[in-house]
mmCIF file of C-alpha atoms in Angstrom:
data_model
loop_
_atom_site.group_PDB
_atom_site.id
_atom_site.type_symbol
_atom_site.label_atom_id
_atom_site.label_comp_id
_atom_site.label_asym_id
_atom_site.label_seq_id
_atom_site.Cartn_x
_atom_site.Cartn_y
_atom_site.Cartn_z
ATOM 1 C CA MET A 103 -18.881 -11.113 20.422
ATOM 2 C CA ASN A 104 -20.366 -8.629 17.797
ATOM 3 C CA ASP A 105 -19.509 -8.541 14.248
ATOM 4 C CA LEU A 106 -17.254 -5.424 14.638
ATOM 5 C CA THR A 107 -15.188 -7.223 17.235
ATOM 6 C CA LYS A 108 -15.034 -10.196 15.153
ATOM 7 C CA ASN A 109 -13.944 -8.546 11.980
ATOM 8 C CA LYS A 110 -11.376 -6.488 13.818
ATOM 9 C CA GLU A 111 -9.896 -9.702 15.243
ATOM 10 C CA THR A 112 -9.871 -11.481 11.844
ATOM 11 C CA ALA A 113 -8.333 -8.505 10.238
ATOM 12 C CA ILE A 114 -5.645 -8.247 12.704
ATOM 13 C CA LYS A 115 -4.900 -12.019 12.613
ATOM 14 C CA PHE A 116 -4.921 -11.906 8.837
ATOM 15 C CA LEU A 117 -2.357 -9.103 8.568
ATOM 16 C CA THR A 118 -0.116 -9.885 11.744
ATOM 17 C CA GLU A 119 -0.088 -13.700 11.725
ATOM 18 C CA ALA A 120 -1.433 -15.176 8.417
ATOM 19 C CA LEU A 121 0.176 -13.253 5.640
ATOM 20 C CA PRO A 122 3.723 -12.860 7.264
ATOM 21 C CA HIS A 123 3.809 -16.664 8.123
ATOM 22 C CA ASN A 124 2.440 -17.653 4.672
ATOM 23 C CA ASP A 125 -0.670 -19.453 6.431
ATOM 24 C CA VAL A 126 -2.625 -19.854 3.152
ATOM 25 C CA GLU A 127 -5.155 -22.131 4.880
ATOM 26 C CA TYR A 128 -6.147 -19.422 7.423
ATOM 27 C CA VAL A 129 -6.074 -16.823 4.270
ATOM 28 C CA LYS A 130 -8.503 -19.081 2.444
ATOM 29 C CA SER A 131 -10.854 -19.480 5.527
ATOM 30 C CA VAL A 132 -11.368 -15.717 5.798
ATOM 31 C CA ILE A 133 -11.731 -14.618 2.174
ATOM 32 C CA THR A 134 -14.349 -15.567 -0.425
ATOM 33 C CA PRO A 135 -13.223 -16.970 -3.773
ATOM 34 C CA GLU A 136 -14.085 -13.584 -5.391
ATOM 35 C CA THR A 137 -12.341 -11.319 -3.033
ATOM 36 C CA VAL A 138 -10.752 -8.513 -4.990
ATOM 37 C CA THR A 139 -7.432 -6.785 -3.879
ATOM 38 C CA HIS A 140 -6.407 -3.202 -4.820
ATOM 39 C CA ARG A 141 -2.709 -2.342 -4.288
ATOM 40 C CA ALA A 142 -1.204 0.967 -4.206
ATOM 41 C CA GLY A 143 2.467 0.978 -3.398
ATOM 42 C CA PHE A 144 4.108 -2.370 -4.061
ATOM 43 C CA ALA A 145 2.402 -2.501 -7.458
ATOM 44 C CA ALA A 146 3.628 0.990 -8.358
ATOM 45 C CA LEU A 147 7.249 0.109 -7.174
ATOM 46 C CA TYR A 148 7.167 -3.072 -9.221
ATOM 47 C CA ASP A 149 5.683 -1.042 -12.149
ATOM 48 C CA ALA A 150 8.274 1.801 -11.787
ATOM 49 C CA THR A 151 11.356 -0.734 -11.727
ATOM 50 C CA GLY A 152 10.042 -2.631 -14.580
ATOM 51 C CA PHE A 153 8.659 -5.781 -12.797
ATOM 52 C CA PRO A 154 4.830 -5.243 -13.115
ATOM 53 C CA ILE A 155 2.519 -7.079 -10.762
ATOM 54 C CA ALA A 156 -1.336 -6.565 -10.982
ATOM 55 C CA LYS A 157 -2.525 -3.437 -8.974
ATOM 56 C CA ASP A 158 -6.035 -5.109 -8.908
ATOM 57 C CA GLY A 159 -7.361 -8.496 -9.137
ATOM 58 C CA ASN A 160 -8.608 -11.571 -7.451
ATOM 59 C CA PHE A 161 -6.720 -12.089 -3.995
ATOM 60 C CA LEU A 162 -6.622 -15.783 -4.063
ATOM 61 C CA ASP A 163 -5.028 -15.644 -7.390
ATOM 62 C CA TRP A 164 -2.466 -13.269 -6.192
ATOM 63 C CA VAL A 165 -1.863 -15.461 -2.965
ATOM 64 C CA GLU A 166 -1.439 -18.572 -5.172
ATOM 65 C CA ASN A 167 0.611 -17.046 -7.863
ATOM 66 C CA GLY A 168 2.368 -14.087 -6.380
ATOM 67 C CA TRP A 169 2.567 -14.070 -2.734
ATOM 68 C CA SER A 170 5.242 -16.875 -2.742
ATOM 69 C CA ILE A 171 7.531 -14.634 -4.738
ATOM 70 C CA LEU A 172 7.000 -11.745 -2.293
ATOM 71 C CA HIS A 173 7.334 -13.889 0.775
ATOM 72 C CA GLY A 174 10.609 -15.571 -0.436
ATOM 73 C CA ALA A 175 12.210 -12.128 -1.191
ATOM 74 C CA LEU A 176 10.961 -10.497 2.036
ATOM 75 C CA THR A 177 11.354 -13.049 4.829
ATOM 76 C CA ASP A 178 11.399 -12.781 8.761
ATOM 77 C CA GLN A 179 8.315 -10.808 8.590
ATOM 78 C CA HIS A 180 6.980 -8.875 11.592
ATOM 79 C CA VAL A 181 3.856 -6.764 11.392
ATOM 80 C CA GLU A 182 2.766 -4.437 14.179
ATOM 81 C CA VAL A 183 -0.703 -2.921 14.009
ATOM 82 C CA LYS A 184 -0.667 0.775 15.290
ATOM 83 C CA HIS A 185 -4.278 1.585 14.784
ATOM 84 C CA VAL A 186 -7.668 -0.177 13.989
ATOM 85 C CA VAL A 187 -10.887 1.310 13.171
ATOM 86 C CA SER A 188 -13.962 -0.517 12.453
ATOM 87 C CA GLU A 189 -17.428 0.866 11.279
ATOM 88 C CA GLY A 190 -20.197 -1.024 9.575
ATOM 89 C CA ASN A 191 -18.509 -3.893 7.385
ATOM 90 C CA LYS A 192 -15.238 -2.249 7.099
ATOM 91 C CA VAL A 193 -11.938 -2.472 9.004
ATOM 92 C CA ILE A 194 -9.096 0.100 8.535
ATOM 93 C CA LEU A 195 -5.777 -0.854 9.845
ATOM 94 C CA GLN A 196 -2.519 1.177 9.982
ATOM 95 C CA PHE A 197 0.260 -1.069 10.604
ATOM 96 C CA HIS A 198 4.267 -1.328 10.465
ATOM 97 C CA TYR A 199 6.128 -3.972 8.300
ATOM 98 C CA ASN A 200 9.605 -5.101 9.347
ATOM 99 C CA VAL A 201 11.226 -7.632 6.972
ATOM 100 C CA LYS A 202 14.570 -9.108 5.835
ATOM 101 C CA HIS A 203 15.384 -8.519 2.070
ATOM 102 C CA THR A 204 16.802 -12.056 1.214
ATOM 103 C CA GLY A 205 15.692 -12.454 -2.452
ATOM 104 C CA GLU A 206 15.196 -10.406 -5.422
ATOM 105 C CA PHE A 207 12.329 -7.976 -4.908
ATOM 106 C CA ALA A 208 11.119 -5.350 -7.424
ATOM 107 C CA GLY A 209 14.199 -5.836 -9.475
ATOM 108 C CA MET A 210 16.629 -5.378 -6.666
ATOM 109 C CA PRO A 211 18.964 -8.316 -5.770
ATOM 110 C CA ALA A 212 18.847 -9.424 -1.961
ATOM 111 C CA THR A 213 20.762 -7.024 0.388
ATOM 112 C CA GLY A 214 20.417 -9.037 3.557
ATOM 113 C CA LYS A 215 19.150 -5.930 5.086
ATOM 114 C CA ARG A 216 16.096 -5.248 7.398
ATOM 115 C CA ILE A 217 13.692 -2.881 5.545
ATOM 116 C CA GLU A 218 10.611 -1.266 7.236
ATOM 117 C CA TRP A 219 7.607 0.690 6.046
ATOM 118 C CA ASP A 220 4.161 1.789 7.210
ATOM 119 C CA GLU A 221 0.990 0.637 5.445
ATOM 120 C CA VAL A 222 -2.798 1.175 5.468
ATOM 121 C CA ALA A 223 -5.318 -1.529 4.647
ATOM 122 C CA ILE A 224 -9.136 -1.330 4.351
ATOM 123 C CA LEU A 225 -10.839 -4.715 4.409
ATOM 124 C CA GLU A 226 -14.574 -4.979 3.685
ATOM 125 C CA PHE A 227 -16.439 -7.973 5.172
ATOM 126 C CA ASN A 228 -19.689 -9.715 4.075
ATOM 127 C CA ASP A 229 -22.524 -10.652 6.493
ATOM 128 C CA GLN A 230 -20.587 -14.197 7.036
ATOM 129 C CA GLY A 231 -17.534 -12.494 8.318
ATOM 130 C CA LYS A 232 -15.347 -13.149 5.139
ATOM 131 C CA ILE A 233 -13.269 -10.499 3.687
ATOM 132 C CA THR A 234 -14.778 -9.534 0.142
ATOM 133 C CA GLU A 235 -12.590 -6.397 -0.700
ATOM 134 C CA MET A 236 -9.306 -4.971 0.335
ATOM 135 C CA TRP A 237 -7.224 -1.938 -0.361
ATOM 136 C CA TYR A 238 -3.571 -1.563 0.485
ATOM 137 C CA MET A 239 -1.498 1.659 0.413
ATOM 138 C CA CYS A 240 2.066 1.496 1.596
ATOM 139 C CA GLU A 241 4.934 3.735 1.595
ATOM 140 C CA GLU A 242 6.678 2.568 -1.877
ATOM 141 C CA MET A 243 9.345 5.428 -1.983
ATOM 142 C CA LYS A 244 10.649 4.422 1.482
ATOM 143 C CA VAL A 245 10.775 0.713 0.655
ATOM 144 C CA ALA A 246 12.595 1.744 -2.716
ATOM 145 C CA THR A 247 15.197 3.847 -1.104
ATOM 146 C CA GLU A 248 15.892 1.185 1.574
ATOM 147 C CA LEU A 249 16.311 -1.399 -1.062
ATOM 148 C CA GLY A 250 18.875 0.961 -2.671
ATOM 149 C CA TYR A 251 17.062 2.688 -5.484
ATOM 150 C CA HIS A 252 17.901 6.459 -5.942
ATOM 151 C CA LEU A 253 15.726 9.129 -7.512
ATOM 152 C CA GLU A 254 17.275 10.915 -10.691
ATOM 153 C CA LYS A 255 16.518 14.522 -11.661
#
């Protein structure tokens, strides 16, 4: 198996299995201790609703200190990858999230409703097949309206 194929398989498992099922051990096995994450979307939503989370930082710190909060609020997670492109040491994925809103999220109390959004991730790998940097961009406005937030003029 070549590196492109292996990196794509790792990226898909990471996003569709490990993160939705809170498999921290798998996550730790495919990232470096220095892996950096950049979030556009949820970080902006949290900031707009007065519950800021870091937009950039060490991914392992976020998994250990922030993922459990997010995972507790958005349960029964299903992720479907729609598109995957791999070139060089990067894998780009477009995927669809479907979750149940069962806990406080971005300041909104649990609604018990299913919410959905599309997201794009760019994962960069090192020569050992570990993720070293990642970017996430999601439909934060769609998430906000499905949670029950309304825009004011």
